[in-house]
XYZ file of C-alpha atoms in Angstrom:
605
model
C -11.154 -14.560 14.868
C -14.464 -12.813 15.311
C -17.611 -14.812 15.590
C -19.214 -12.412 13.205
C -21.501 -14.428 10.880
C -20.070 -14.648 7.378
C -22.338 -14.524 4.427
C -22.582 -17.748 2.477
C -19.912 -17.027 -0.088
C -20.365 -20.217 -2.128
C -21.698 -18.393 -5.137
C -18.821 -15.871 -5.006
C -16.018 -18.026 -3.689
C -12.795 -18.038 -5.660
C -11.858 -21.469 -6.879
C -8.285 -22.670 -6.884
C -7.166 -23.035 -10.499
C -3.384 -23.506 -10.480
C -3.280 -27.280 -10.662
C -0.033 -28.888 -9.551
C 1.000 -25.781 -7.533
C 1.170 -25.974 -3.796
C -1.856 -23.873 -2.863
C -1.685 -21.699 0.232
C -4.935 -22.088 2.173
C -7.864 -24.263 1.261
C -10.005 -22.171 -0.986
C -12.163 -24.696 -2.766
C -15.931 -24.403 -2.543
C -18.606 -26.208 -4.485
C -20.917 -24.293 -6.763
C -24.502 -24.463 -5.545
C -26.649 -26.930 -7.335
C -29.258 -25.466 -9.668
C -27.828 -21.899 -9.569
C -29.660 -19.828 -12.142
C -28.663 -16.850 -14.204
C -30.398 -13.774 -12.789
C -30.322 -10.596 -14.824
C -27.625 -8.147 -15.834
C -27.524 -9.883 -19.189
C -27.782 -8.632 -22.707
C -29.446 -10.230 -25.768
C -32.679 -12.187 -26.257
C -33.638 -14.990 -23.945
C -36.214 -17.380 -25.616
C -35.543 -19.566 -22.622
C -31.809 -19.472 -23.216
C -29.211 -17.607 -21.224
C -28.407 -14.209 -22.712
C -25.136 -14.180 -24.671
C -23.476 -11.522 -22.473
C -23.491 -10.851 -18.738
C -22.141 -7.879 -16.874
C -19.647 -8.760 -14.169
C -19.059 -6.118 -11.525
C -15.370 -5.844 -10.518
C -14.954 -3.897 -7.232
C -11.362 -3.074 -6.351
C -9.157 -1.154 -3.926
C -5.494 -1.122 -2.925
C -2.956 -0.031 -0.309
C -5.243 -0.389 2.727
C -2.186 -0.658 5.064
C -4.242 -1.865 7.948
C -6.219 1.369 8.251
C -9.274 -0.095 9.982
C -10.214 3.231 11.582
C -10.600 6.358 9.399
C -7.117 7.804 8.792
C -6.580 11.034 10.763
C -5.791 14.485 9.461
C -4.914 15.285 5.880
C -3.975 11.669 5.206
C -7.702 10.869 5.542
C -8.895 13.238 2.777
C -9.437 12.744 -0.939
C -9.391 15.662 -3.350
C -12.429 16.254 -5.567
C -12.491 18.791 -8.382
C -15.735 20.748 -8.355
C -17.696 21.864 -11.491
C -16.262 25.408 -11.037
C -12.685 24.070 -11.026
C -12.052 24.439 -7.262
C -10.795 21.472 -5.310
C -12.570 20.184 -2.231
C -11.140 17.918 0.442
C -13.499 15.102 1.473
C -12.812 13.006 4.641
C -12.900 9.389 3.629
C -11.940 5.846 4.627
C -12.334 3.457 7.502
C -13.430 -0.157 7.118
C -16.786 0.523 8.705
C -17.566 2.758 5.776
C -15.696 0.704 3.155
C -17.798 -2.334 4.094
C -21.054 -0.315 3.686
C -19.841 1.133 0.360
C -18.967 -2.259 -1.081
C -22.122 -3.954 0.142
C -24.278 -1.134 -1.260
C -22.419 -1.313 -4.608
C -23.020 -5.041 -4.843
C -26.825 -4.726 -4.567
C -28.508 -5.693 -7.894
C -25.302 -7.141 -9.250
C -25.537 -10.942 -9.019
C -22.146 -11.283 -10.735
C -19.827 -9.294 -8.447
C -16.204 -9.991 -7.580
C -14.003 -7.980 -5.253
C -10.211 -7.771 -5.789
C -7.317 -5.808 -4.324
C -3.957 -4.534 -5.597
C -1.712 -5.321 -2.656
C -0.371 -3.671 0.491
C -3.471 -4.681 2.472
C -1.224 -4.977 5.500
C 2.134 -3.621 6.600
C 3.055 -0.104 7.819
C -0.243 -0.342 9.660
C -1.593 1.765 12.526
C -1.180 0.334 15.990
C -4.705 -1.139 16.072
C -3.632 -3.626 13.407
C 0.200 -3.518 13.571
C 0.376 -4.376 17.251
C -1.300 -7.710 16.422
C 0.756 -8.473 13.294
C -2.202 -7.383 11.097
C -4.522 -10.199 12.167
C -7.321 -7.629 12.687
C -7.005 -6.467 9.078
C -7.111 -9.979 7.630
C -10.224 -10.595 9.706
C -11.790 -7.393 8.387
C -10.988 -8.333 4.731
C -12.659 -11.636 5.268
C -15.726 -9.749 6.500
C -15.543 -7.396 3.493
C -15.855 -10.543 1.280
C -12.601 -9.841 -0.544
C -12.201 -12.502 -3.208
C -8.552 -12.157 -4.202
C -5.553 -9.799 -3.781
C -2.031 -9.513 -5.144
C 0.807 -9.242 -2.675
C 2.443 -5.837 -2.330
C 5.919 -5.024 -1.051
C 4.597 -4.485 2.445
C 3.229 -7.994 2.599
C 6.933 -8.953 2.857
C 7.829 -6.614 5.744
C 7.918 -9.510 8.221
C 9.180 -12.147 5.735
C 7.722 -15.034 3.776
C 6.923 -17.204 6.833
C 4.731 -14.507 8.312
C 2.990 -13.903 4.963
C 2.215 -17.649 4.779
C 0.764 -17.425 8.318
C -1.503 -14.563 7.259
C -2.760 -16.743 4.409
C -3.004 -20.073 6.275
C -3.717 -18.956 9.836
C -2.208 -20.089 13.120
C -1.031 -18.020 16.054
C 2.097 -15.846 15.981
C 5.248 -17.941 16.546
C 6.616 -15.544 19.209
C 3.588 -13.710 20.628
C 1.081 -16.599 20.390
C -2.663 -16.149 20.260
C -4.050 -12.715 21.174
C -7.547 -13.817 22.336
C -8.112 -16.620 24.786
C -9.588 -19.697 23.157
C -9.393 -18.210 19.655
C -6.920 -19.266 16.946
C -6.261 -16.936 14.023
C -7.893 -18.495 10.962
C -5.990 -16.704 8.229
C -7.282 -15.141 4.981
C -10.241 -16.873 3.297
C -9.134 -15.255 0.010
C -5.996 -16.108 -1.895
C -2.899 -13.915 -1.921
C -1.360 -14.096 -5.369
C 2.362 -13.702 -6.004
C 3.024 -14.850 -9.577
C 6.434 -13.112 -9.881
C 7.854 -14.228 -6.525
C 9.736 -17.516 -6.454
C 11.786 -19.363 -3.877
C 15.485 -19.151 -4.654
C 16.169 -22.762 -3.732
C 13.422 -24.443 -5.772
C 12.456 -21.824 -8.366
C 8.797 -22.554 -7.449
C 6.236 -19.786 -6.855
C 6.009 -18.720 -3.227
C 2.197 -18.501 -3.421
C -0.398 -19.170 -6.084
C 0.307 -17.191 -9.264
C -3.327 -16.964 -10.297
C -6.881 -18.012 -9.405
C -10.139 -18.311 -11.312
C -13.430 -16.814 -10.110
C -16.455 -18.778 -11.349
C -20.175 -18.332 -11.315
C -22.839 -20.024 -13.435
C -20.313 -20.775 -16.215
C -18.734 -17.311 -16.135
C -14.986 -17.597 -15.510
C -12.497 -14.745 -14.861
C -8.857 -15.414 -14.187
C -6.875 -13.172 -11.817
C -3.048 -12.983 -11.972
C -1.331 -11.160 -9.114
C 2.190 -9.601 -9.075
C 4.134 -7.170 -6.879
C 6.634 -4.780 -8.271
C 9.914 -6.311 -9.413
C 11.804 -3.780 -7.320
C 10.338 -5.021 -4.033
C 13.819 -5.992 -2.649
C 14.865 -2.355 -3.048
C 12.139 -1.112 -0.751
C 11.862 -3.899 1.877
C 14.468 -4.842 4.517
C 16.796 -7.630 3.467
C 15.303 -10.031 6.044
C 11.842 -9.599 4.591
C 12.805 -10.914 1.152
C 15.440 -13.478 2.200
C 15.437 -16.537 0.004
C 13.072 -15.019 -2.578
C 13.476 -13.860 -6.187
C 11.279 -11.167 -7.774
C 10.693 -11.326 -11.520
C 9.692 -8.949 -14.322
C 5.988 -8.063 -14.043
C 5.242 -8.036 -17.782
C 7.001 -11.331 -18.586
C 5.320 -13.052 -15.577
C 1.793 -11.822 -16.381
C 2.169 -12.803 -20.063
C 3.387 -16.273 -19.079
C 0.391 -17.001 -16.838
C -2.085 -15.325 -19.221
C -0.942 -17.889 -21.858
C -1.464 -20.672 -19.280
C -4.952 -19.455 -18.385
C -5.831 -19.109 -22.077
C -4.777 -22.719 -22.713
C -7.076 -23.807 -19.863
C -10.011 -22.028 -21.573
C -10.028 -18.964 -19.310
C -10.253 -16.118 -21.802
C -11.285 -13.297 -19.419
C -8.255 -12.178 -17.411
C -7.620 -9.381 -14.895
C -4.094 -8.498 -13.741
C -3.624 -7.299 -10.140
C -0.344 -5.353 -10.102
C 1.277 -3.747 -7.083
C 2.889 -0.960 -9.123
C 1.374 2.267 -10.255
C 1.593 5.676 -11.802
C 1.189 9.355 -11.176
C -1.808 11.151 -12.691
C -1.399 14.830 -13.658
C -3.925 15.817 -10.944
C -4.423 14.449 -7.426
C -8.217 14.785 -7.691
C -9.806 11.345 -7.791
C -12.322 12.473 -10.412
C -9.602 13.827 -12.795
C -10.026 12.569 -16.403
C -6.633 11.023 -17.149
C -7.765 10.162 -20.676
C -7.591 13.800 -21.628
C -6.720 14.929 -24.263
C -6.105 11.312 -25.424
C -6.167 7.806 -23.949
C -3.753 7.627 -21.011
C -2.294 11.066 -21.649
C -2.833 12.185 -18.089
C -0.803 9.457 -16.397
C 2.961 8.791 -16.144
C 5.159 6.381 -14.184
C 6.141 2.703 -14.266
C 2.610 1.379 -14.812
C 2.425 3.008 -18.298
C 5.274 0.915 -19.767
C 4.007 -2.174 -17.907
C 0.536 -1.733 -19.359
C 1.922 -1.289 -22.862
C 3.821 -4.556 -22.591
C 1.111 -6.829 -21.116
C -0.503 -9.176 -23.623
C -3.952 -8.236 -25.063
C -5.197 -11.459 -23.511
C -5.472 -9.439 -20.246
C -8.626 -7.365 -20.183
C -8.073 -4.922 -17.289
C -5.348 -3.889 -14.829
C -5.978 -3.162 -11.176
C -2.924 -1.325 -9.850
C -1.543 0.255 -6.636
C 1.645 1.148 -4.773
C 1.720 4.919 -5.623
C -1.375 5.681 -3.489
C -2.867 7.715 -6.377
C -6.399 7.710 -7.783
C -6.930 7.101 -11.507
C -9.140 5.428 -14.038
C -7.357 5.495 -17.415
C -7.174 3.618 -20.641
C -3.657 2.778 -21.783
C -3.231 1.091 -25.165
C -2.234 -2.614 -25.108
C 0.475 -3.905 -27.456
C -2.120 -4.209 -30.260
C -3.054 -0.567 -29.875
C -6.473 -1.208 -28.276
C -7.387 0.795 -25.190
C -7.435 -1.140 -21.887
C -8.620 -0.009 -18.466
C -5.953 0.739 -15.797
C -7.279 1.702 -12.370
C -6.057 2.584 -8.864
C -8.108 3.612 -5.820
C -5.840 5.925 -3.802
C -5.004 4.319 -0.410
C -6.180 3.574 3.130
C -9.666 2.500 1.958
C -10.638 6.063 0.953
C -11.910 5.023 -2.520
C -13.069 1.935 -4.292
C -13.248 1.335 -8.041
C -16.379 -0.082 -9.719
C -15.630 -1.600 -13.124
C -18.158 -3.282 -15.427
C -16.740 -6.195 -17.390
C -19.146 -7.458 -20.084
C -18.551 -11.220 -20.442
C -19.439 -12.903 -23.726
C -20.549 -16.495 -23.022
C -19.773 -17.605 -26.567
C -16.143 -16.351 -26.752
C -15.677 -16.546 -22.932
C -13.937 -13.229 -23.248
C -14.562 -9.634 -22.042
C -16.078 -7.264 -24.634
C -13.343 -4.657 -24.206
C -15.277 -1.892 -25.882
C -17.992 -2.201 -23.188
C -15.649 -1.863 -20.169
C -16.653 1.028 -17.924
C -14.992 2.098 -14.723
C -15.164 4.893 -12.089
C -13.702 5.569 -8.656
C -16.070 6.319 -5.778
C -15.387 8.017 -2.421
C -15.824 5.938 0.726
C -17.593 8.832 2.530
C -17.955 9.004 6.268
C -21.566 10.278 6.186
C -23.001 6.820 5.398
C -24.051 4.163 7.928
C -21.242 2.232 9.591
C -21.163 -1.559 9.121
C -21.934 -2.883 12.600
C -19.848 -6.004 12.176
C -16.776 -3.835 11.447
C -17.543 -1.604 14.481
C -17.629 -4.647 16.662
C -14.352 -5.926 15.264
C -12.658 -2.562 15.838
C -14.040 -2.282 19.367
C -12.816 -5.776 20.200
C -9.237 -5.169 19.081
C -9.189 -1.643 20.515
C -9.924 -3.098 23.955
C -6.876 -5.340 23.612
C -4.688 -2.466 22.349
C -5.903 0.252 24.761
C -3.391 -0.249 27.638
C -0.530 0.381 25.232
C -2.186 2.628 22.592
C -3.574 5.316 24.971
C -0.381 6.037 26.884
C 0.652 9.724 26.351
C 4.071 10.357 24.821
C 4.079 14.149 24.397
C 2.142 17.281 23.357
C 1.885 19.322 20.151
C 0.515 22.812 19.599
C -0.867 22.147 16.084
C -0.930 19.506 13.302
C 2.637 18.442 12.285
C 2.231 17.096 8.768
C 4.185 14.166 7.471
C 2.358 11.743 5.152
C -0.085 14.508 4.301
C 2.613 16.979 3.162
C 3.480 17.102 -0.498
C 6.529 19.314 0.037
C 10.063 17.830 -0.320
C 10.829 18.862 3.269
C 8.093 17.803 5.673
C 7.648 19.295 9.150
C 7.257 15.853 10.710
C 10.299 14.608 8.737
C 12.356 17.281 10.478
C 11.079 16.236 13.909
C 11.891 12.607 13.184
C 15.407 13.364 11.874
C 16.085 15.614 14.859
C 14.915 12.926 17.226
C 17.296 10.427 15.660
C 20.213 12.846 15.722
C 19.569 13.807 19.407
C 19.220 10.192 20.520
C 22.389 9.018 18.770
C 24.689 12.049 19.136
C 26.217 11.081 22.480
C 29.588 9.386 22.040
C 28.430 6.195 23.726
C 25.274 6.082 21.481
C 27.165 6.409 18.169
C 28.407 10.017 18.005
C 26.040 10.957 15.167
C 26.581 14.341 13.479
C 23.684 14.149 11.000
C 20.551 11.986 10.558
C 18.641 10.994 7.439
C 14.993 9.714 7.304
C 13.397 8.104 4.253
C 10.114 9.921 3.378
C 8.216 6.653 2.694
C 8.782 5.619 6.297
C 6.595 8.487 7.577
C 3.179 6.840 7.513
C 0.841 9.549 8.936
C 0.604 13.061 10.290
C 0.677 14.054 13.975
C -2.792 15.444 14.380
C -3.705 17.988 17.127
C -7.332 16.923 17.383
C -7.848 14.083 19.863
C -8.317 10.597 18.387
C -9.944 9.295 21.580
C -10.413 10.507 25.169
C -6.791 11.733 25.607
C -7.534 15.439 24.804
C -6.475 17.688 21.976
C -2.772 18.070 21.435
C -1.805 14.856 23.283
C 0.329 12.424 21.240
C -0.437 8.864 22.347
C 1.746 5.807 21.844
C -0.769 4.612 19.254
C -0.474 7.842 17.291
C 3.303 7.786 17.439
C 3.284 4.164 16.308
C 1.072 5.010 13.380
C 3.671 7.565 12.213
C 6.593 5.066 12.561
C 5.132 1.562 12.519
C 8.126 -0.409 11.281
C 10.128 -0.248 14.516
C 13.373 -0.150 12.521
C 16.532 -0.352 14.540
C 18.714 2.706 14.183
C 22.301 2.556 12.803
C 25.202 5.011 13.075
C 27.896 4.557 10.459
C 30.989 6.239 9.016
C 30.497 7.888 5.592
C 32.895 10.193 3.805
C 31.800 13.658 2.694
C 31.959 12.422 -0.861
C 29.558 9.530 -0.097
C 27.244 11.968 1.720
C 27.074 14.139 -1.391
C 26.478 11.090 -3.568
C 23.674 9.983 -1.339
C 21.930 13.297 -1.639
C 22.332 13.183 -5.445
C 20.761 9.711 -5.454
C 17.515 11.276 -4.178
C 16.974 12.674 -7.686
C 18.991 10.457 -9.990
C 19.315 6.785 -11.065
C 16.245 4.811 -10.050
C 14.841 7.909 -8.199
C 15.127 10.304 -11.082
C 11.562 9.878 -12.394
C 10.059 9.918 -8.901
C 12.441 11.650 -6.479
C 12.733 10.391 -2.925
C 13.772 13.388 -0.838
C 15.447 12.419 2.440
C 14.343 14.237 5.618
C 17.472 15.741 7.187
C 18.337 16.730 10.762
C 18.961 20.349 11.793
C 22.319 21.737 10.721
C 22.296 20.169 7.248
C 21.318 22.559 4.506
C 21.469 22.580 0.700
C 19.649 23.804 -2.423
C 17.422 21.540 -4.557
C 17.029 22.969 -8.083
C 14.167 21.106 -9.726
C 14.639 23.037 -13.002
C 17.709 20.858 -13.608
C 17.807 17.122 -14.280
C 19.343 14.107 -12.538
C 22.104 14.518 -9.952
C 22.503 18.199 -10.930
C 19.255 18.928 -9.100
C 21.239 18.786 -5.860
C 23.545 21.866 -6.009
C 26.692 20.308 -4.642
C 28.333 23.602 -3.691
C 25.435 24.506 -1.319
C 25.651 21.432 0.909
C 26.659 22.492 4.357
C 26.672 20.960 7.890
C 26.382 23.505 10.672
C 27.383 26.251 8.195
C 30.510 24.533 6.927
C 30.825 23.033 3.413
C 30.951 19.230 3.378
C 34.546 18.063 3.110
C 34.674 15.170 0.577
C 37.662 13.610 2.338
C 36.410 13.868 5.901
C 34.571 11.079 7.692
C 31.127 11.871 9.197
C 29.059 9.839 11.669
C 25.621 9.422 10.080
C 22.429 8.117 11.786
C 19.671 6.417 9.821
C 17.337 3.434 10.148
C 18.494 -0.050 9.179
C 16.499 0.084 5.946
C 18.436 3.113 4.666
C 21.695 1.697 6.098
C 21.149 -1.313 3.914
C 20.992 0.821 0.778
C 17.156 0.824 0.574
C 15.142 3.137 -1.650
C 17.963 3.390 -4.177
C 20.483 4.955 -1.755
C 23.462 2.736 -2.553
C 25.872 5.286 -1.104
C 24.248 5.007 2.384
C 24.750 1.256 2.198
C 28.550 1.793 2.023
C 28.825 2.867 5.677
C 31.425 1.317 7.953
C 32.099 1.142 11.676
C 28.367 0.441 12.325
C 26.794 0.879 15.763
C 23.228 -0.387 16.266
C 21.100 1.878 18.456
C 17.581 2.034 19.758
C 14.495 1.733 17.491
C 13.267 4.693 15.505
C 9.990 4.688 17.456
C 11.804 4.699 20.817
C 13.897 7.713 19.770
C 10.792 9.505 18.408
C 8.895 8.979 21.678
C 11.902 10.003 23.768
C 12.217 13.277 21.760
C 8.506 14.032 22.237
C 8.865 13.460 26.032
C 11.953 15.661 26.245
C 10.671 18.529 24.098
C 7.069 18.981 25.127
C 4.833 19.451 28.097
C 1.139 20.181 28.440
C 2.075 23.835 29.210
C 4.729 23.990 26.468
C 3.724 21.740 23.572
C 5.962 21.046 20.628
C 5.264 23.429 17.706
C 5.592 22.445 14.042
C 9.216 23.164 13.092
C 10.240 25.535 10.304
C 10.996 23.882 6.972
C 14.155 25.810 5.996
C 16.792 23.119 5.565
C 16.201 22.403 1.873
C 15.924 25.480 -0.380
C 13.773 24.431 -3.327
C 14.025 26.103 -6.756
C 11.113 25.117 -9.082
């Protein structure tokens, strides 16, 4: 843990409120004696406190351990200009996020900072190599008050999540810095809808209450109910995930009974605005008209006792009002991902009713620009961990001739997806490695682009181990299994049907597999079955094929139940090892790897 001096957080500290529940981490701090109300109030004083006070709620989501500014297109936010054109603005990095938050707090004595989950997990090497201890340390320094868990907080299982909360050195790798023990998060992780199968008790605290000078705001945190579908089985072993709406409503009633009338829900589930520009008005033409996706139905079901929803998971930017069950508009926000935006919401607190004056709620997203001063404590933190990571991170793996887009590509077939799938096929095609004939890669597992511009001193075009790790940070073990042609066709149809119909998950496929995706149709019909071919030959429903994929897909993850039906499984090397081996085999400084053509999936729109 850094020796960076922490501000005295006594006046902003979150107080544990869930009496009788096993709290994770000691988070109790005394209120300072004689604290006085200072401004931001409304109404007439006459020596008395004003009736209302404005509470500033700063929020962000889906940081994913991006301590350094994310590279390439993944580090841009889109901004619509007054003339209708769209401009890409480089954003993000905790040095800038810290400055943005600290600047925003100035002049706001009542300020609370909350997050919507996925603070860690799928992180670049600088954080991921150290099991995300650097990110927790950075969040402590950012004065984060509370966060919900996201699905990625479960990537390494419940015991590791408890360690991130409570502190202690890694059970296998130990302490990373001599004489320093990891202290854990000094903010609570909330997981209201996650219970232990054996006891039925919550895994972590379901809620917490922020207090200052008599102002009380309750925070309830949930992750998406479908977390087990998008996390490896080991990560969610022994846990049950419950309905978001029912859970939030249950704990909102409990908070209400305890006299906490102002409530914010932190929900790791989100929506899709009609525009990717962060400054798009998604209340046009009417309240919430410009947003779709799971969060809309969730918002419509959550009790009116909850005053605002901070959301995440979809990595989108929006500030909308979606009607609550009583028909009144209620703020629903999300701040993109990777620390590129933060949301500033004003909650007007009525001291008499102890509730938020909903009609006064205002909110806006702000870009974490890279032209502001860096926070020096965050620079020191990054430098410290980079020194530890350097011997591994800076090792060259291969060369590229131009950017190869993965995360930053919005197309169904991504250039980097093709490279990864080809790497998996090549590494597992030999008979003694599994005899793979085709490989599938889940699009959500591609976490970054391969960027031509140097990230350090390695030189342009060099792909370092750190950069390769940032693309594939899960280190999933590869599987090769038997699937029939019929199961293969079903799997491709599951990309656009069932749970994936509303938000398709298009698998990245290895060379030789081709088909047509007709997006003018609906459901499974979007995959034109008669066009599916492997090396020019139609898929034979009765024939058995050897199929390579990571262990997450082989377990039926992301809604691909058909891929989970594989038999005769052989476990191979990790996805990262195969990716690095492919880069080494197919590129030199004189002959770098070029972005591949994207001609495997023919898309009709």
